[in-house]
Short mmCIF file of C-alpha atoms in Angstrom, two decimals:
data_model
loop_
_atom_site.label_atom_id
_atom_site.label_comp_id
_atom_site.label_asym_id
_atom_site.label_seq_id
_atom_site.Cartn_x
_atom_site.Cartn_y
_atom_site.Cartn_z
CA UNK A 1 72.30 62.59 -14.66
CA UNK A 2 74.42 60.01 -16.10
CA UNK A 3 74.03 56.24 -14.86
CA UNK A 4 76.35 53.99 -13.89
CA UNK A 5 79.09 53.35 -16.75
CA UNK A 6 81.55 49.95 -17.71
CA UNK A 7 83.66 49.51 -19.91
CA UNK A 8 84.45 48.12 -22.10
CA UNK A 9 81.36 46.88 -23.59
CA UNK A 10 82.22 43.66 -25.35
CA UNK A 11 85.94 41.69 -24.64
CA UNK A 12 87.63 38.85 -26.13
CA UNK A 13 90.12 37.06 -23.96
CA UNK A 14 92.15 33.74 -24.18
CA UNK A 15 92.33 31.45 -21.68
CA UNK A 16 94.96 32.18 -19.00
CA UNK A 17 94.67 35.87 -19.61
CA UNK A 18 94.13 38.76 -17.28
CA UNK A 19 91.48 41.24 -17.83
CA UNK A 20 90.36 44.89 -16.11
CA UNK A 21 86.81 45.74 -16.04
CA UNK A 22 86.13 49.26 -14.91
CA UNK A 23 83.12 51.10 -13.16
CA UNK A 24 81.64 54.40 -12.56
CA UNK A 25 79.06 54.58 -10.04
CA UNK A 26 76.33 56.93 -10.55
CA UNK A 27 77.23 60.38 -9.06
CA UNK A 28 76.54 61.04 -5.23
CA UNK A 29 76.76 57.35 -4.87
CA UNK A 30 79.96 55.62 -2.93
CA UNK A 31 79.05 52.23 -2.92
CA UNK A 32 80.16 50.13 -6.04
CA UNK A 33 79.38 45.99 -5.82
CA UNK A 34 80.53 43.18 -9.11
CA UNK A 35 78.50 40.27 -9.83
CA UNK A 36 78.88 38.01 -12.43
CA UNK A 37 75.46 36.33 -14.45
CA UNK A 38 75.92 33.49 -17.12
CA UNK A 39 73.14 32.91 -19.20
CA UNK A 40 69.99 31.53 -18.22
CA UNK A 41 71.00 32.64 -14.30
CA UNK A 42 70.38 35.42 -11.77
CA UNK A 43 73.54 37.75 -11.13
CA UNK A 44 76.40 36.43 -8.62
CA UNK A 45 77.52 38.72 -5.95
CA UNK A 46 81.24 39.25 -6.69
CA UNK A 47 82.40 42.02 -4.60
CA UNK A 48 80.96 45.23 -2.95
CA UNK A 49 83.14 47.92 -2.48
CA UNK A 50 81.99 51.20 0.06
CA UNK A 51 83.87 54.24 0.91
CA UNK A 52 87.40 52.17 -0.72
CA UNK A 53 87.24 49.24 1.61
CA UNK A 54 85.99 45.83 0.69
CA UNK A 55 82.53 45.47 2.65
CA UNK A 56 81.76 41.84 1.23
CA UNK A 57 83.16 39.20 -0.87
CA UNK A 58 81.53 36.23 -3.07
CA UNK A 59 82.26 32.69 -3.09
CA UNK A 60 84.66 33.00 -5.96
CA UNK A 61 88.19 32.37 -6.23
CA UNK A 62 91.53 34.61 -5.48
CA UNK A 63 91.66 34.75 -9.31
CA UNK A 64 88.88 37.55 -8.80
CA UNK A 65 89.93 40.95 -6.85
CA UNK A 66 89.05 44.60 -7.34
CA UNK A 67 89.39 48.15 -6.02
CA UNK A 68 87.39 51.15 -5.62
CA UNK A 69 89.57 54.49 -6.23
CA UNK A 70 89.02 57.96 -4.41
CA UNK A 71 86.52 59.10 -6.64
CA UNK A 72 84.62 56.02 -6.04
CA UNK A 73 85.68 54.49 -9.21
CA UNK A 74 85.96 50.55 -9.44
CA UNK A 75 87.86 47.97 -11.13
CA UNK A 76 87.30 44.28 -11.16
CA UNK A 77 90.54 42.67 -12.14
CA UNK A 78 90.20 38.56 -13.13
CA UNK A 79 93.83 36.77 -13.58
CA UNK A 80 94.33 32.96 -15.19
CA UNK A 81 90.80 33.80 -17.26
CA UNK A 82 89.50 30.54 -17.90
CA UNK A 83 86.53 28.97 -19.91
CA UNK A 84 84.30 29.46 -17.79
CA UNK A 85 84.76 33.44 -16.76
CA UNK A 86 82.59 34.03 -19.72
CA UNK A 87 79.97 36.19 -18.37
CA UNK A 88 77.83 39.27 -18.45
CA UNK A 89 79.98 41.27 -15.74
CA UNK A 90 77.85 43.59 -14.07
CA UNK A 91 78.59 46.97 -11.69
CA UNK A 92 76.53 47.91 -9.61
CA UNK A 93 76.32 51.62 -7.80
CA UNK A 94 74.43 52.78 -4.51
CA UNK A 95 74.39 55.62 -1.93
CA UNK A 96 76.00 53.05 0.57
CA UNK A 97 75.10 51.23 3.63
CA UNK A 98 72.42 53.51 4.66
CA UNK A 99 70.94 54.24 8.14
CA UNK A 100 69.78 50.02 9.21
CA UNK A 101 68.09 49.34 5.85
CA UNK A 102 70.20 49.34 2.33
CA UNK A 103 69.90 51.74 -0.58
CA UNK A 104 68.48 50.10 -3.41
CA UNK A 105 71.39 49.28 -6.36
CA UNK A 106 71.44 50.13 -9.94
CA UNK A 107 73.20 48.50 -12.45
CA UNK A 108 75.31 49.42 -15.55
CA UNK A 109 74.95 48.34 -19.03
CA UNK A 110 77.81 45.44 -18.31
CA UNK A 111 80.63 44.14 -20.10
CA UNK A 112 80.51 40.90 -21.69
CA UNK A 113 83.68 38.55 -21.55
CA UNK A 114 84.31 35.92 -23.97
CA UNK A 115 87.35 33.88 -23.19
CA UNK A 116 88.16 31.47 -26.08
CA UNK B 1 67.28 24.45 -1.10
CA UNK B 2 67.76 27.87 -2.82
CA UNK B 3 67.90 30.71 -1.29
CA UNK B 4 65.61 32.75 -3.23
CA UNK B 5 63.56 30.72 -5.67
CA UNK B 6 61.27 31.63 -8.28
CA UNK B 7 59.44 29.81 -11.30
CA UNK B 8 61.58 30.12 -13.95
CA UNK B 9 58.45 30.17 -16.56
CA UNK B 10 58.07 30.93 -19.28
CA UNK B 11 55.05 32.82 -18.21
CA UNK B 12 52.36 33.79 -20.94
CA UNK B 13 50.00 36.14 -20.14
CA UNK B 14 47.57 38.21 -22.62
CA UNK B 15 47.93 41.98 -22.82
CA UNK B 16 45.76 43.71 -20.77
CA UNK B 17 45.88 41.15 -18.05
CA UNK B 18 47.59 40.85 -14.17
CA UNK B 19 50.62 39.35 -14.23
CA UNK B 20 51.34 37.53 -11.37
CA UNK B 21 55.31 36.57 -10.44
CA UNK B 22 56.13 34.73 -7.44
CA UNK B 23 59.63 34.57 -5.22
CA UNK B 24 60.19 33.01 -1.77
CA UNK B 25 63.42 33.06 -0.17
CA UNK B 26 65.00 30.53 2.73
CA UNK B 27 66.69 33.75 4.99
CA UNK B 28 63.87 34.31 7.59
CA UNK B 29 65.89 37.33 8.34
CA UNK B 30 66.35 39.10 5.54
CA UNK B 31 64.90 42.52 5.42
CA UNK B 32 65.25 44.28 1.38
CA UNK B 33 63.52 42.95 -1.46
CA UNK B 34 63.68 44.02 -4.87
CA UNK B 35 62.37 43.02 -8.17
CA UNK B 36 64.32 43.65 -11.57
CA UNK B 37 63.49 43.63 -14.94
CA UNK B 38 66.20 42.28 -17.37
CA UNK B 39 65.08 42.38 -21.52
CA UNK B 40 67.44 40.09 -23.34
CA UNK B 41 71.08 40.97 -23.85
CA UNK B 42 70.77 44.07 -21.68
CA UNK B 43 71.45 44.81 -17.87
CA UNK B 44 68.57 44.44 -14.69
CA UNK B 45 66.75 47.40 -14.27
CA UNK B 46 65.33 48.58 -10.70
CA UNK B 47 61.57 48.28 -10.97
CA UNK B 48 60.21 47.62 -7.31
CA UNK B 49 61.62 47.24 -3.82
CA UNK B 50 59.88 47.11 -1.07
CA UNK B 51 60.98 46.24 3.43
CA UNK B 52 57.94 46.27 5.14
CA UNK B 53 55.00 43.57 5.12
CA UNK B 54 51.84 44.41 2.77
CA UNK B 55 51.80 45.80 -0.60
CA UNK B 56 53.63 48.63 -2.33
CA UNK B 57 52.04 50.35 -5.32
CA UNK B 58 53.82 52.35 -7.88
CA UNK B 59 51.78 53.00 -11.71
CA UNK B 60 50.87 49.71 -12.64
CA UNK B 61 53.55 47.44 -10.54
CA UNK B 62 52.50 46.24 -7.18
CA UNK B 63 55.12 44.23 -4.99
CA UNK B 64 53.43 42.07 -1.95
CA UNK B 65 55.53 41.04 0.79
CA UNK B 66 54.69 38.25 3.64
CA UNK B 67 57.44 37.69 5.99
CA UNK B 68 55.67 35.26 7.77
CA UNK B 69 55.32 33.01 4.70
CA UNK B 70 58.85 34.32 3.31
CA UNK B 71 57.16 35.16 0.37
CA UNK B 72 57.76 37.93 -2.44
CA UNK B 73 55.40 38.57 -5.54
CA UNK B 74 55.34 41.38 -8.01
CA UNK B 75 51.89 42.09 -9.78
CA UNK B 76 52.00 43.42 -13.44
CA UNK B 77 48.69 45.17 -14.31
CA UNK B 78 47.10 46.24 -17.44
CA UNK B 79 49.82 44.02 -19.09
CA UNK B 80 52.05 45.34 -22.03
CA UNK B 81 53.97 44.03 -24.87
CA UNK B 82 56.77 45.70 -23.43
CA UNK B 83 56.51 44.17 -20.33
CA UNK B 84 57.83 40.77 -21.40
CA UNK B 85 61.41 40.54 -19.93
CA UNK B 86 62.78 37.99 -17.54
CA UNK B 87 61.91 39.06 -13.92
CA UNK B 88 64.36 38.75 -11.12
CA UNK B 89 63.61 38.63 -7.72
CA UNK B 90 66.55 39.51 -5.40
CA UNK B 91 67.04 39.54 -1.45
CA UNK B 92 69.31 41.55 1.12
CA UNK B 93 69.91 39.36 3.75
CA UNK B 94 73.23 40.69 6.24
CA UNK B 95 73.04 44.43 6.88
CA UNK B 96 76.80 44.39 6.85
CA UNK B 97 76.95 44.43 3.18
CA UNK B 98 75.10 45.03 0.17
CA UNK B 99 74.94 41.49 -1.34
CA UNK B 100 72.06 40.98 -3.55
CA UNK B 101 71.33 37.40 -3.62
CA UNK B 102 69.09 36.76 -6.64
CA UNK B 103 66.53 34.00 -7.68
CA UNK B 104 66.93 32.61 -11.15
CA UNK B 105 64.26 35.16 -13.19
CA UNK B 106 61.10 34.16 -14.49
CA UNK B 107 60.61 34.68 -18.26
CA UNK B 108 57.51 36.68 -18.67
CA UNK B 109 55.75 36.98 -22.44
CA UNK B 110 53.22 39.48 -22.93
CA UNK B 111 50.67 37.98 -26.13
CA UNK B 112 49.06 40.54 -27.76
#
């Protein structure tokens, strides 16, 4: 079975320009969550995303929003990019909730946004 | 104080010997714990998770867990090459979502 996909891979953006990230959670799974890691750090919770509706959100700013489609799908959409939204971007896909104790998460490969 | 800390290394360990990576986290109620493994330039991968207090074994990883202590380690044995990555530890604290909050990694280099 295929893993969770992103794309793109790599992108190049300029400072005050919007960007689209998109996600494919591994299949069977409905629960899609964004974080963002710059180097040297651990991975920032961004969003999580379950069943379509927004279960959490991260301490980031309005810039940042995303949606997760019918077929559990997921974009993370970033407006105004500045400096300092360069970042591995990373998607991460899980059967959900679960029954009182969370599904453990898998991540994709990433996209990597430079903003110049 | 962080809420999940760990040693951010590097650690240098010789092949064929227990690694030994440590994580404690400031949530005394957080219930999911998982351990990562992130080579350089590429995404974490899922190595370990483990809810209940003791010791989970799977082929040569072992994760210990002490609630009491709020303490989180991930034993290595029979060290590879291919083991050294960075390490992250990362905690589940609110049910209500799915928020992984992680530590910083430790660096972990395997000498053969």
């Amino acid at each position: 079975d295929a893993g969770v996909t992103q794309s793109p891979t790599h992108l190049i953006k300029t400072r005050g320009q919007h960007v689209t990230l998109r996600c494919s959670p591994i299949s069977g799974h409905k629960s899609v969550s964004w974080y963002q890691q710059v180097l040297g750090q651990g991975p920032q919770f961004i969003f999580q995303y379950y069943e379509k509706e927004e279960r959490g959100r991260g301490n980031f700013p309005d810039r940042f929003s995303a949606r997760q489609f019918p077929n559990y799908s997921s974009e993370l959409n970033v407006n105004a990019l500045l400096l300092g939204d360069s970042a591995l971007y990373l998607c991460a896909s899980s059967l959900g909730p679960g029954q009182g104790i969370p599904y453990e998460q898998y991540f994709g490969p990433g996209t990597r946004l430079t903003v110049t | 104080q962080k809420e999940v800390e760990q040693n951010s290394g590097p650690l240098s360990v010789p092949e064929g010997a227990i690694a030994s990576l440590n994580c404690t986290y400031s949530d005394r109620g957080s219930q999911s714990f998982f351990w990562y493994r992130q080579y350089s330039g590429k995404s974490p991968e899922l190595i370990m998770f483990i809810y209940s207090n003791g010791d989970k074994e799977d082929g040569r990883f072992t994760a210990q867990l002490n609630k009491a202590s709020q303490y989180v380690s991930l034993l290595i044995r029979d060290s590879q090459p291919s083991d050294s990555a960075t390490y992250l530890c990362a905690v589940i604290s609110n049910f209500g979502n799915e928020k992984l909050t992680f530590g910083t990694g430790t660096r972990l280099t395997i000498i053969p």
